[in-house]
Amino acid sequence: MWRVGIVVALHDETSTARTITLELPDWPGHVAGQHVDVRLTAPDGYSAVRSYSIASAANSERRVQITVERLPNGEVSPYLTQEVVVGDRLELRGPIGGWFVWRSQQTEPVQLIAGGSGIVPLMAMIRSRASMSSTAPFRLLYSAREAGAILYRDELRSLSAADQSVVVNYVYTRIVPKDWPRPPGRIDATLISDTTWPAGLGPTCYICGPTPFVENVANLLTCSGNDRDKIRTERFGSMGERK
Ligand SMILES: Cc1cc2nc3c(=O)[nH]c(=O)nc-3n(C[C@H](O)[C@H](O)[C@H](O)COP(=O)(O)OP(=O)(O)OC[C@H]3O[C@@H](n4cnc5c(N)ncnc54)[C@H](O)[C@@H]3O)c2cc1C
């Protein structure tokens, strides 16, 4: 079923990513980690559908936020990040997904691992944890090209400063900030062992990002002793050629 959402706010997260806030009077509510499909239809009837994770907390009634990273040659993401204006109507289907979700009843340690815009559904989990006053201990390992590409940076900083049970670690693949302790690089076994929950604590792990990123990290987590059944993954696409 397609619903119509009205764009009520736009916020640039970085030079290439924009958060769109939509108001949907008939929104049934969602769980952190779910996504929506967005359908754009041209005047000639041609339509394109893309999936976007919901960024907003689970209890955000009637309002849904998505954050879209612009791909230079993309069909839909340039439109959503550059053309959409407040007052526009967008067609949405969802919420979708029942496995890659975090519910506030979960009390076990949570390990979040994001690659690029893969942070979006994980941010919904972090926001849901905060808004529902959950005490589940969360760790986030967030891989980005460079500091300027980090989404929600200020909010992540204040959430982790306000609550020691939310620990955030960054890894940069291309350019590191001055005096950063690690050279640019990808997530590896050392980083997993230095920054993620010990497997013995039985964390539920959520990995989201490009397909090769997700597969690599899932493999590293399994090799470090994490139970496969506790590793949940969401793939944003097969972007082997992109870094
Ligand atoms: C469940 C799910 C949730 C998603 N959530 C988000 C989200 O929260 N935010 C977000 O920005 N995107 C998200 N995506 C990706 C999104 O659906 C689109 O694939 C993306 O916006 C590109 O669409 P496009 O029409 O601009 O590019 P297209 O015209 O579809 O593709 C253009 C080129 O970019 C490549 N490409 C496609 N997708 C990506 C990508 N994600 N990264 C790098 N290269 C890509 C294609 O292979 C192609 O070469 C999600 C995907 C899925 C499956």
mmCIF file of N, CA, C and O in Angstrom, residues 188-222:
data_model
loop_
_atom_site.group_PDB
_atom_site.id
_atom_site.type_symbol
_atom_site.label_atom_id
_atom_site.label_comp_id
_atom_site.label_asym_id
_atom_site.label_seq_id
_atom_site.Cartn_x
_atom_site.Cartn_y
_atom_site.Cartn_z
ATOM 1 N N ASP A 188 39.190 -4.239 10.386
ATOM 2 C CA ASP A 188 39.905 -5.516 10.351
ATOM 3 C C ASP A 188 39.753 -6.217 11.707
ATOM 4 O O ASP A 188 39.082 -5.704 12.615
ATOM 5 N N ALA A 189 40.413 -7.370 11.820
ATOM 6 C CA ALA A 189 40.247 -8.189 13.029
ATOM 7 C C ALA A 189 40.722 -7.444 14.279
ATOM 8 O O ALA A 189 40.119 -7.557 15.351
ATOM 9 N N THR A 190 41.775 -6.636 14.123
ATOM 10 C CA THR A 190 42.299 -5.906 15.286
ATOM 11 C C THR A 190 41.274 -4.888 15.769
ATOM 12 O O THR A 190 41.013 -4.767 16.979
ATOM 13 N N LEU A 191 40.702 -4.166 14.827
ATOM 14 C CA LEU A 191 39.709 -3.153 15.202
ATOM 15 C C LEU A 191 38.474 -3.813 15.835
ATOM 16 O O LEU A 191 37.915 -3.307 16.805
ATOM 17 N N ILE A 192 38.089 -4.942 15.286
ATOM 18 C CA ILE A 192 36.946 -5.669 15.861
ATOM 19 C C ILE A 192 37.276 -6.044 17.301
ATOM 20 O O ILE A 192 36.490 -5.831 18.225
ATOM 21 N N SER A 193 38.475 -6.562 17.516
ATOM 22 C CA SER A 193 38.804 -6.999 18.872
ATOM 23 C C SER A 193 39.008 -5.820 19.819
ATOM 24 O O SER A 193 38.687 -5.904 20.995
ATOM 25 N N ASP A 194 39.474 -4.667 19.298
ATOM 26 C CA ASP A 194 39.708 -3.500 20.160
ATOM 27 C C ASP A 194 38.430 -2.730 20.502
ATOM 28 O O ASP A 194 38.381 -2.068 21.539
ATOM 29 N N THR A 195 37.441 -2.766 19.626
ATOM 30 C CA THR A 195 36.324 -1.826 19.815
ATOM 31 C C THR A 195 34.946 -2.474 19.977
ATOM 32 O O THR A 195 34.002 -1.766 20.313
ATOM 33 N N THR A 196 34.823 -3.759 19.710
ATOM 34 C CA THR A 196 33.472 -4.349 19.790
ATOM 35 C C THR A 196 33.332 -5.197 21.051
ATOM 36 O O THR A 196 34.326 -5.555 21.689
ATOM 37 N N TRP A 197 32.099 -5.516 21.397
ATOM 38 C CA TRP A 197 31.850 -6.344 22.584
ATOM 39 C C TRP A 197 32.529 -7.691 22.452
ATOM 40 O O TRP A 197 32.481 -8.291 21.366
ATOM 41 N N PRO A 198 33.096 -8.207 23.527
ATOM 42 C CA PRO A 198 33.607 -9.585 23.476
ATOM 43 C C PRO A 198 32.461 -10.537 23.138
ATOM 44 O O PRO A 198 31.344 -10.369 23.634
ATOM 45 N N ALA A 199 32.751 -11.516 22.301
ATOM 46 C CA ALA A 199 31.704 -12.453 21.870
ATOM 47 C C ALA A 199 31.059 -13.155 23.061
ATOM 48 O O ALA A 199 29.862 -13.479 23.030
ATOM 49 N N GLY A 200 31.830 -13.360 24.114
ATOM 50 C CA GLY A 200 31.315 -14.072 25.287
ATOM 51 C C GLY A 200 30.143 -13.374 25.952
ATOM 52 O O GLY A 200 29.373 -14.009 26.689
ATOM 53 N N LEU A 201 29.974 -12.079 25.711
ATOM 54 C CA LEU A 201 28.839 -11.352 26.295
ATOM 55 C C LEU A 201 27.561 -11.562 25.498
ATOM 56 O O LEU A 201 26.495 -11.107 25.891
ATOM 57 N N GLY A 202 27.682 -12.234 24.370
ATOM 58 C CA GLY A 202 26.494 -12.553 23.564
ATOM 59 C C GLY A 202 25.782 -11.344 22.986
ATOM 60 O O GLY A 202 24.543 -11.265 23.021
ATOM 61 N N PRO A 203 26.527 -10.372 22.432
ATOM 62 C CA PRO A 203 25.832 -9.205 21.879
ATOM 63 C C PRO A 203 25.010 -9.572 20.644
ATOM 64 O O PRO A 203 25.344 -10.504 19.925
ATOM 65 N N THR A 204 23.935 -8.817 20.436
ATOM 66 C CA THR A 204 23.266 -8.873 19.138
ATOM 67 C C THR A 204 23.956 -7.832 18.267
ATOM 68 O O THR A 204 24.146 -6.688 18.689
ATOM 69 N N CYS A 205 24.377 -8.268 17.062
ATOM 70 C CA CYS A 205 25.162 -7.386 16.191
ATOM 71 C C CYS A 205 24.319 -6.993 14.983
ATOM 72 O O CYS A 205 23.660 -7.840 14.376
ATOM 73 N N TYR A 206 24.368 -5.724 14.652
ATOM 74 C CA TYR A 206 23.654 -5.201 13.477
ATOM 75 C C TYR A 206 24.696 -4.554 12.568
ATOM 76 O O TYR A 206 25.404 -3.626 12.991
ATOM 77 N N ILE A 207 24.795 -5.047 11.347
ATOM 78 C CA ILE A 207 25.756 -4.501 10.392
ATOM 79 C C ILE A 207 24.986 -3.952 9.201
ATOM 80 O O ILE A 207 24.126 -4.649 8.636
ATOM 81 N N CYS A 208 25.326 -2.728 8.785
ATOM 82 C CA CYS A 208 24.629 -2.160 7.633
ATOM 83 C C CYS A 208 25.585 -1.332 6.791
ATOM 84 O O CYS A 208 26.393 -0.565 7.317
ATOM 85 N N GLY A 209 25.458 -1.476 5.470
ATOM 86 C CA GLY A 209 26.297 -0.716 4.552
ATOM 87 C C GLY A 209 26.310 -1.400 3.199
ATOM 88 O O GLY A 209 25.460 -2.247 2.899
ATOM 89 N N PRO A 210 27.274 -1.045 2.358
ATOM 90 C CA PRO A 210 27.392 -1.716 1.054
ATOM 91 C C PRO A 210 27.644 -3.215 1.238
ATOM 92 O O PRO A 210 28.243 -3.640 2.233
ATOM 93 N N THR A 211 27.213 -4.001 0.270
ATOM 94 C CA THR A 211 27.286 -5.463 0.397
ATOM 95 C C THR A 211 28.687 -5.993 0.752
ATOM 96 O O THR A 211 28.806 -6.799 1.685
ATOM 97 N N PRO A 212 29.758 -5.561 0.075
ATOM 98 C CA PRO A 212 31.083 -6.117 0.432
ATOM 99 C C PRO A 212 31.495 -5.767 1.861
ATOM 100 O O PRO A 212 32.115 -6.580 2.546
ATOM 101 N N PHE A 213 31.118 -4.563 2.308
ATOM 102 C CA PHE A 213 31.409 -4.139 3.680
ATOM 103 C C PHE A 213 30.709 -5.082 4.663
ATOM 104 O O PHE A 213 31.315 -5.603 5.601
ATOM 105 N N VAL A 214 29.421 -5.300 4.429
ATOM 106 C CA VAL A 214 28.623 -6.118 5.341
ATOM 107 C C VAL A 214 29.185 -7.544 5.396
ATOM 108 O O VAL A 214 29.323 -8.142 6.473
ATOM 109 N N GLU A 215 29.536 -8.091 4.243
ATOM 110 C CA GLU A 215 30.021 -9.472 4.217
ATOM 111 C C GLU A 215 31.358 -9.596 4.931
ATOM 112 O O GLU A 215 31.596 -10.537 5.691
ATOM 113 N N ASN A 216 32.222 -8.617 4.718
ATOM 114 C CA ASN A 216 33.528 -8.635 5.373
ATOM 115 C C ASN A 216 33.372 -8.547 6.894
ATOM 116 O O ASN A 216 33.971 -9.329 7.642
ATOM 117 N N VAL A 217 32.546 -7.618 7.357
ATOM 118 C CA VAL A 217 32.396 -7.432 8.808
ATOM 119 C C VAL A 217 31.706 -8.641 9.443
ATOM 120 O O VAL A 217 32.097 -9.095 10.524
ATOM 121 N N ALA A 218 30.700 -9.178 8.767
ATOM 122 C CA ALA A 218 30.011 -10.356 9.317
ATOM 123 C C ALA A 218 30.994 -11.509 9.474
ATOM 124 O O ALA A 218 30.995 -12.235 10.479
ATOM 125 N N ASN A 219 31.873 -11.646 8.506
ATOM 126 C CA ASN A 219 32.883 -12.699 8.559
ATOM 127 C C ASN A 219 33.851 -12.474 9.726
ATOM 128 O O ASN A 219 34.177 -13.407 10.470
ATOM 129 N N LEU A 220 34.266 -11.219 9.911
ATOM 130 C CA LEU A 220 35.176 -10.907 11.015
ATOM 131 C C LEU A 220 34.512 -11.195 12.368
ATOM 132 O O LEU A 220 35.148 -11.716 13.292
ATOM 133 N N LEU A 221 33.235 -10.857 12.470
ATOM 134 C CA LEU A 221 32.533 -11.100 13.740
ATOM 135 C C LEU A 221 32.396 -12.594 14.012
ATOM 136 O O LEU A 221 32.543 -13.051 15.147
ATOM 137 N N THR A 222 32.133 -13.358 12.980
ATOM 138 C CA THR A 222 32.022 -14.809 13.155
ATOM 139 C C THR A 222 33.372 -15.381 13.577
ATOM 140 O O THR A 222 33.449 -16.205 14.495
#
